[in-house]
């Protein structure tokens, strides 16, 4: 079974967090961590689905390149970046794991994708452990 070295969470943990928050008046959708598509690319057919931004706990915005789960061989070749595994449920985008790119190989990415239902890999290039902590604190809380 996948044992994360850096903070990450599984779909079941995410659902249980959302359910417990809904008891405090938030809807399940409101409780989910949020990112957003880039407004500057909204009118482009070829680029709008290739970029996404996530906000870190510090408030800093991190623009990520988006790769489909079938493109894990490219993601595995990234040597300097933060990788966010994203599950999709309809129009909802939900991060399910985050780690430094150099920590995983091709086989490991495929296992993670299968276990956690990853549909996309969001990669913020030239990132370090501090950026991973900032993003993880925002996406996992």
mmCIF file with all atom_site columns, C-alpha atoms in Angstrom:
data_model
loop_
_atom_site.group_PDB
_atom_site.id
_atom_site.type_symbol
_atom_site.label_atom_id
_atom_site.label_alt_id
_atom_site.label_comp_id
_atom_site.label_asym_id
_atom_site.label_entity_id
_atom_site.label_seq_id
_atom_site.pdbx_PDB_ins_code
_atom_site.Cartn_x
_atom_site.Cartn_y
_atom_site.Cartn_z
_atom_site.occupancy
_atom_site.B_iso_or_equiv
_atom_site.pdbx_formal_charge
_atom_site.auth_seq_id
_atom_site.auth_comp_id
_atom_site.auth_asym_id
_atom_site.auth_atom_id
_atom_site.pdbx_PDB_model_num
ATOM 1   C CA . UNK A 1 1   ? 0.000   0.000  0.000   1.00 0.00 ? 1   UNK A CA 1
ATOM 2   C CA . UNK A 1 2   ? 1.131   3.564  -0.706  1.00 0.00 ? 2   UNK A CA 1
ATOM 3   C CA . UNK A 1 3   ? 2.885   5.150  2.278   1.00 0.00 ? 3   UNK A CA 1
ATOM 4   C CA . UNK A 1 4   ? 3.264   8.929  1.787   1.00 0.00 ? 4   UNK A CA 1
ATOM 5   C CA . UNK A 1 5   ? 6.465   10.573 2.929   1.00 0.00 ? 5   UNK A CA 1
ATOM 6   C CA . UNK A 1 6   ? 4.906   14.032 2.822   1.00 0.00 ? 6   UNK A CA 1
ATOM 7   C CA . UNK A 1 7   ? 1.424   15.041 3.941   1.00 0.00 ? 7   UNK A CA 1
ATOM 8   C CA . UNK A 1 8   ? -1.294  13.668 1.722   1.00 0.00 ? 8   UNK A CA 1
ATOM 9   C CA . UNK A 1 9   ? -4.741  12.276 2.180   1.00 0.00 ? 9   UNK A CA 1
ATOM 10  C CA . UNK A 1 10  ? -6.959  9.699  0.655   1.00 0.00 ? 10  UNK A CA 1
ATOM 11  C CA . UNK A 1 11  ? -10.419 10.084 -0.772  1.00 0.00 ? 11  UNK A CA 1
ATOM 12  C CA . UNK A 1 12  ? -12.025 8.483  2.278   1.00 0.00 ? 12  UNK A CA 1
ATOM 13  C CA . UNK A 1 13  ? -10.275 10.904 4.636   1.00 0.00 ? 13  UNK A CA 1
ATOM 14  C CA . UNK A 1 14  ? -11.386 13.813 2.468   1.00 0.00 ? 14  UNK A CA 1
ATOM 15  C CA . UNK A 1 15  ? -14.991 12.657 2.492   1.00 0.00 ? 15  UNK A CA 1
ATOM 16  C CA . UNK A 1 16  ? -15.051 12.189 6.256   1.00 0.00 ? 16  UNK A CA 1
ATOM 17  C CA . UNK A 1 17  ? -13.652 15.707 6.746   1.00 0.00 ? 17  UNK A CA 1
ATOM 18  C CA . UNK A 1 18  ? -16.297 17.145 4.447   1.00 0.00 ? 18  UNK A CA 1
ATOM 19  C CA . UNK A 1 19  ? -19.080 15.268 6.175   1.00 0.00 ? 19  UNK A CA 1
ATOM 20  C CA . UNK A 1 20  ? -18.000 16.468 9.615   1.00 0.00 ? 20  UNK A CA 1
ATOM 21  C CA . UNK A 1 21  ? -17.807 20.053 8.381   1.00 0.00 ? 21  UNK A CA 1
ATOM 22  C CA . UNK A 1 22  ? -21.288 19.846 6.911   1.00 0.00 ? 22  UNK A CA 1
ATOM 23  C CA . UNK A 1 23  ? -22.597 19.412 10.444  1.00 0.00 ? 23  UNK A CA 1
ATOM 24  C CA . UNK A 1 24  ? -21.361 22.949 11.170  1.00 0.00 ? 24  UNK A CA 1
ATOM 25  C CA . UNK A 1 25  ? -23.458 24.554 8.440   1.00 0.00 ? 25  UNK A CA 1
ATOM 26  C CA . UNK A 1 26  ? -21.098 24.252 5.477   1.00 0.00 ? 26  UNK A CA 1
ATOM 27  C CA . UNK A 1 27  ? -22.133 22.276 2.445   1.00 0.00 ? 27  UNK A CA 1
ATOM 28  C CA . UNK A 1 28  ? -19.899 19.451 1.246   1.00 0.00 ? 28  UNK A CA 1
ATOM 29  C CA . UNK A 1 29  ? -18.850 21.563 -1.732  1.00 0.00 ? 29  UNK A CA 1
ATOM 30  C CA . UNK A 1 30  ? -18.001 24.595 0.455   1.00 0.00 ? 30  UNK A CA 1
ATOM 31  C CA . UNK A 1 31  ? -15.817 22.445 2.714   1.00 0.00 ? 31  UNK A CA 1
ATOM 32  C CA . UNK A 1 32  ? -13.660 21.175 -0.153  1.00 0.00 ? 32  UNK A CA 1
ATOM 33  C CA . UNK A 1 33  ? -10.302 22.873 -0.801  1.00 0.00 ? 33  UNK A CA 1
ATOM 34  C CA . UNK A 1 34  ? -10.505 25.151 -3.816  1.00 0.00 ? 34  UNK A CA 1
ATOM 35  C CA . UNK A 1 35  ? -8.367  26.009 -6.775  1.00 0.00 ? 35  UNK A CA 1
ATOM 36  C CA . UNK A 1 36  ? -9.373  27.771 -9.922  1.00 0.00 ? 36  UNK A CA 1
ATOM 37  C CA . UNK A 1 37  ? -8.900  27.796 -13.658 1.00 0.00 ? 37  UNK A CA 1
ATOM 38  C CA . UNK A 1 38  ? -6.943  30.736 -15.025 1.00 0.00 ? 38  UNK A CA 1
ATOM 39  C CA . UNK A 1 39  ? -9.322  33.494 -16.095 1.00 0.00 ? 39  UNK A CA 1
ATOM 40  C CA . UNK A 1 40  ? -6.764  34.806 -18.605 1.00 0.00 ? 40  UNK A CA 1
ATOM 41  C CA . UNK A 1 41  ? -7.079  31.525 -20.540 1.00 0.00 ? 41  UNK A CA 1
ATOM 42  C CA . UNK A 1 42  ? -10.871 31.181 -20.353 1.00 0.00 ? 42  UNK A CA 1
ATOM 43  C CA . UNK A 1 43  ? -11.334 32.105 -24.029 1.00 0.00 ? 43  UNK A CA 1
ATOM 44  C CA . UNK A 1 44  ? -8.683  29.721 -25.387 1.00 0.00 ? 44  UNK A CA 1
ATOM 45  C CA . UNK A 1 45  ? -9.664  26.221 -26.426 1.00 0.00 ? 45  UNK A CA 1
ATOM 46  C CA . UNK A 1 46  ? -6.191  24.711 -26.382 1.00 0.00 ? 46  UNK A CA 1
ATOM 47  C CA . UNK A 1 47  ? -4.760  26.135 -23.140 1.00 0.00 ? 47  UNK A CA 1
ATOM 48  C CA . UNK A 1 48  ? -7.568  26.559 -20.614 1.00 0.00 ? 48  UNK A CA 1
ATOM 49  C CA . UNK A 1 49  ? -7.548  22.880 -19.599 1.00 0.00 ? 49  UNK A CA 1
ATOM 50  C CA . UNK A 1 50  ? -3.731  22.754 -19.330 1.00 0.00 ? 50  UNK A CA 1
ATOM 51  C CA . UNK A 1 51  ? -3.320  25.183 -16.408 1.00 0.00 ? 51  UNK A CA 1
ATOM 52  C CA . UNK A 1 52  ? -4.883  25.507 -12.956 1.00 0.00 ? 52  UNK A CA 1
ATOM 53  C CA . UNK A 1 53  ? -3.994  27.490 -9.850  1.00 0.00 ? 53  UNK A CA 1
ATOM 54  C CA . UNK A 1 54  ? -4.079  26.529 -6.197  1.00 0.00 ? 54  UNK A CA 1
ATOM 55  C CA . UNK A 1 55  ? -3.781  28.916 -3.257  1.00 0.00 ? 55  UNK A CA 1
ATOM 56  C CA . UNK A 1 56  ? -1.347  28.034 -0.486  1.00 0.00 ? 56  UNK A CA 1
ATOM 57  C CA . UNK A 1 57  ? -1.956  28.584 3.236   1.00 0.00 ? 57  UNK A CA 1
ATOM 58  C CA . UNK A 1 58  ? 0.187   31.726 2.940   1.00 0.00 ? 58  UNK A CA 1
ATOM 59  C CA . UNK A 1 59  ? -2.266  33.130 0.385   1.00 0.00 ? 59  UNK A CA 1
ATOM 60  C CA . UNK A 1 60  ? 0.250   32.753 -2.422  1.00 0.00 ? 60  UNK A CA 1
ATOM 61  C CA . UNK A 1 61  ? -1.156  31.512 -5.718  1.00 0.00 ? 61  UNK A CA 1
ATOM 62  C CA . UNK A 1 62  ? 0.628   28.599 -7.427  1.00 0.00 ? 62  UNK A CA 1
ATOM 63  C CA . UNK A 1 63  ? 0.002   28.113 -11.153 1.00 0.00 ? 63  UNK A CA 1
ATOM 64  C CA . UNK A 1 64  ? 0.264   24.473 -12.179 1.00 0.00 ? 64  UNK A CA 1
ATOM 65  C CA . UNK A 1 65  ? 0.496   22.676 -15.496 1.00 0.00 ? 65  UNK A CA 1
ATOM 66  C CA . UNK A 1 66  ? -2.203  20.004 -15.824 1.00 0.00 ? 66  UNK A CA 1
ATOM 67  C CA . UNK A 1 67  ? -1.440  16.494 -17.081 1.00 0.00 ? 67  UNK A CA 1
ATOM 68  C CA . UNK A 1 68  ? -4.000  13.714 -17.462 1.00 0.00 ? 68  UNK A CA 1
ATOM 69  C CA . UNK A 1 69  ? -3.422  10.497 -15.494 1.00 0.00 ? 69  UNK A CA 1
ATOM 70  C CA . UNK A 1 70  ? -2.268  8.786  -18.721 1.00 0.00 ? 70  UNK A CA 1
ATOM 71  C CA . UNK A 1 71  ? 0.614   11.282 -18.926 1.00 0.00 ? 71  UNK A CA 1
ATOM 72  C CA . UNK A 1 72  ? 2.300   9.977  -15.779 1.00 0.00 ? 72  UNK A CA 1
ATOM 73  C CA . UNK A 1 73  ? 5.469   9.102  -17.700 1.00 0.00 ? 73  UNK A CA 1
ATOM 74  C CA . UNK A 1 74  ? 6.062   12.820 -18.311 1.00 0.00 ? 74  UNK A CA 1
ATOM 75  C CA . UNK A 1 75  ? 5.213   13.722 -14.712 1.00 0.00 ? 75  UNK A CA 1
ATOM 76  C CA . UNK A 1 76  ? 7.633   11.030 -13.495 1.00 0.00 ? 76  UNK A CA 1
ATOM 77  C CA . UNK A 1 77  ? 10.435  12.742 -15.453 1.00 0.00 ? 77  UNK A CA 1
ATOM 78  C CA . UNK A 1 78  ? 9.930   16.051 -13.614 1.00 0.00 ? 78  UNK A CA 1
ATOM 79  C CA . UNK A 1 79  ? 12.853  16.544 -11.243 1.00 0.00 ? 79  UNK A CA 1
ATOM 80  C CA . UNK A 1 80  ? 11.986  19.818 -9.529  1.00 0.00 ? 80  UNK A CA 1
ATOM 81  C CA . UNK A 1 81  ? 8.385   20.543 -8.651  1.00 0.00 ? 81  UNK A CA 1
ATOM 82  C CA . UNK A 1 82  ? 5.374   19.871 -6.476  1.00 0.00 ? 82  UNK A CA 1
ATOM 83  C CA . UNK A 1 83  ? 2.884   17.341 -7.832  1.00 0.00 ? 83  UNK A CA 1
ATOM 84  C CA . UNK A 1 84  ? -0.773  17.414 -6.773  1.00 0.00 ? 84  UNK A CA 1
ATOM 85  C CA . UNK A 1 85  ? -2.924  14.402 -7.571  1.00 0.00 ? 85  UNK A CA 1
ATOM 86  C CA . UNK A 1 86  ? -6.444  15.573 -8.407  1.00 0.00 ? 86  UNK A CA 1
ATOM 87  C CA . UNK A 1 87  ? -9.681  13.592 -8.508  1.00 0.00 ? 87  UNK A CA 1
ATOM 88  C CA . UNK A 1 88  ? -12.658 14.852 -10.481 1.00 0.00 ? 88  UNK A CA 1
ATOM 89  C CA . UNK A 1 89  ? -16.289 14.333 -9.601  1.00 0.00 ? 89  UNK A CA 1
ATOM 90  C CA . UNK A 1 90  ? -18.269 16.053 -12.323 1.00 0.00 ? 90  UNK A CA 1
ATOM 91  C CA . UNK A 1 91  ? -17.148 19.673 -12.347 1.00 0.00 ? 91  UNK A CA 1
ATOM 92  C CA . UNK A 1 92  ? -15.603 19.409 -8.866  1.00 0.00 ? 92  UNK A CA 1
ATOM 93  C CA . UNK A 1 93  ? -11.796 19.295 -8.695  1.00 0.00 ? 93  UNK A CA 1
ATOM 94  C CA . UNK A 1 94  ? -10.456 17.810 -5.460  1.00 0.00 ? 94  UNK A CA 1
ATOM 95  C CA . UNK A 1 95  ? -6.776  17.304 -4.501  1.00 0.00 ? 95  UNK A CA 1
ATOM 96  C CA . UNK A 1 96  ? -6.127  13.869 -3.018  1.00 0.00 ? 96  UNK A CA 1
ATOM 97  C CA . UNK A 1 97  ? -2.327  13.924 -2.552  1.00 0.00 ? 97  UNK A CA 1
ATOM 98  C CA . UNK A 1 98  ? 0.680   16.239 -2.806  1.00 0.00 ? 98  UNK A CA 1
ATOM 99  C CA . UNK A 1 99  ? 4.393   15.420 -2.930  1.00 0.00 ? 99  UNK A CA 1
ATOM 100 C CA . UNK A 1 100 ? 7.743   16.558 -4.321  1.00 0.00 ? 100 UNK A CA 1
ATOM 101 C CA . UNK A 1 101 ? 8.188   15.309 -7.896  1.00 0.00 ? 101 UNK A CA 1
ATOM 102 C CA . UNK A 1 102 ? 11.564  13.704 -7.265  1.00 0.00 ? 102 UNK A CA 1
ATOM 103 C CA . UNK A 1 103 ? 10.008  11.440 -4.621  1.00 0.00 ? 103 UNK A CA 1
ATOM 104 C CA . UNK A 1 104 ? 8.056   9.277  -7.097  1.00 0.00 ? 104 UNK A CA 1
ATOM 105 C CA . UNK A 1 105 ? 8.788   7.146  -10.137 1.00 0.00 ? 105 UNK A CA 1
ATOM 106 C CA . UNK A 1 106 ? 6.512   6.108  -13.018 1.00 0.00 ? 106 UNK A CA 1
ATOM 107 C CA . UNK A 1 107 ? 5.297   2.934  -11.319 1.00 0.00 ? 107 UNK A CA 1
ATOM 108 C CA . UNK A 1 108 ? 4.639   4.804  -8.074  1.00 0.00 ? 108 UNK A CA 1
ATOM 109 C CA . UNK A 1 109 ? 2.529   7.401  -9.877  1.00 0.00 ? 109 UNK A CA 1
ATOM 110 C CA . UNK A 1 110 ? 0.394   4.732  -11.502 1.00 0.00 ? 110 UNK A CA 1
ATOM 111 C CA . UNK A 1 111 ? -0.177  3.045  -8.131  1.00 0.00 ? 111 UNK A CA 1
ATOM 112 C CA . UNK A 1 112 ? -1.146  6.344  -6.498  1.00 0.00 ? 112 UNK A CA 1
ATOM 113 C CA . UNK A 1 113 ? -3.493  7.191  -9.384  1.00 0.00 ? 113 UNK A CA 1
ATOM 114 C CA . UNK A 1 114 ? -5.206  3.823  -9.123  1.00 0.00 ? 114 UNK A CA 1
ATOM 115 C CA . UNK A 1 115 ? -5.498  3.829  -5.310  1.00 0.00 ? 115 UNK A CA 1
ATOM 116 C CA . UNK A 1 116 ? -6.698  7.426  -4.934  1.00 0.00 ? 116 UNK A CA 1
ATOM 117 C CA . UNK A 1 117 ? -8.669  7.873  -8.153  1.00 0.00 ? 117 UNK A CA 1
ATOM 118 C CA . UNK A 1 118 ? -6.348  10.516 -9.593  1.00 0.00 ? 118 UNK A CA 1
ATOM 119 C CA . UNK A 1 119 ? -7.682  11.872 -12.895 1.00 0.00 ? 119 UNK A CA 1
ATOM 120 C CA . UNK A 1 120 ? -5.075  14.635 -13.309 1.00 0.00 ? 120 UNK A CA 1
ATOM 121 C CA . UNK A 1 121 ? -1.624  15.581 -12.101 1.00 0.00 ? 121 UNK A CA 1
ATOM 122 C CA . UNK A 1 122 ? -1.139  19.293 -11.382 1.00 0.00 ? 122 UNK A CA 1
ATOM 123 C CA . UNK A 1 123 ? 2.565   20.213 -11.421 1.00 0.00 ? 123 UNK A CA 1
ATOM 124 C CA . UNK A 1 124 ? 4.051   23.433 -10.084 1.00 0.00 ? 124 UNK A CA 1
ATOM 125 C CA . UNK A 1 125 ? 7.564   23.482 -11.572 1.00 0.00 ? 125 UNK A CA 1
ATOM 126 C CA . UNK A 1 126 ? 10.706  24.664 -9.753  1.00 0.00 ? 126 UNK A CA 1
ATOM 127 C CA . UNK A 1 127 ? 9.174   24.120 -6.352  1.00 0.00 ? 127 UNK A CA 1
ATOM 128 C CA . UNK A 1 128 ? 10.791  23.142 -3.079  1.00 0.00 ? 128 UNK A CA 1
ATOM 129 C CA . UNK A 1 129 ? 9.786   21.613 0.244   1.00 0.00 ? 129 UNK A CA 1
ATOM 130 C CA . UNK A 1 130 ? 8.586   25.001 1.593   1.00 0.00 ? 130 UNK A CA 1
ATOM 131 C CA . UNK A 1 131 ? 6.125   25.320 -1.293  1.00 0.00 ? 131 UNK A CA 1
ATOM 132 C CA . UNK A 1 132 ? 4.955   21.765 -0.679  1.00 0.00 ? 132 UNK A CA 1
ATOM 133 C CA . UNK A 1 133 ? 4.283   22.597 2.981   1.00 0.00 ? 133 UNK A CA 1
ATOM 134 C CA . UNK A 1 134 ? 2.394   25.774 2.002   1.00 0.00 ? 134 UNK A CA 1
ATOM 135 C CA . UNK A 1 135 ? 0.225   23.956 -0.550  1.00 0.00 ? 135 UNK A CA 1
ATOM 136 C CA . UNK A 1 136 ? -0.324  20.918 1.669   1.00 0.00 ? 136 UNK A CA 1
ATOM 137 C CA . UNK A 1 137 ? -1.421  23.090 4.587   1.00 0.00 ? 137 UNK A CA 1
ATOM 138 C CA . UNK A 1 138 ? -3.998  24.757 2.366   1.00 0.00 ? 138 UNK A CA 1
ATOM 139 C CA . UNK A 1 139 ? -5.204  21.720 0.428   1.00 0.00 ? 139 UNK A CA 1
ATOM 140 C CA . UNK A 1 140 ? -5.309  19.274 3.299   1.00 0.00 ? 140 UNK A CA 1
ATOM 141 C CA . UNK A 1 141 ? -7.055  21.429 5.920   1.00 0.00 ? 141 UNK A CA 1
#
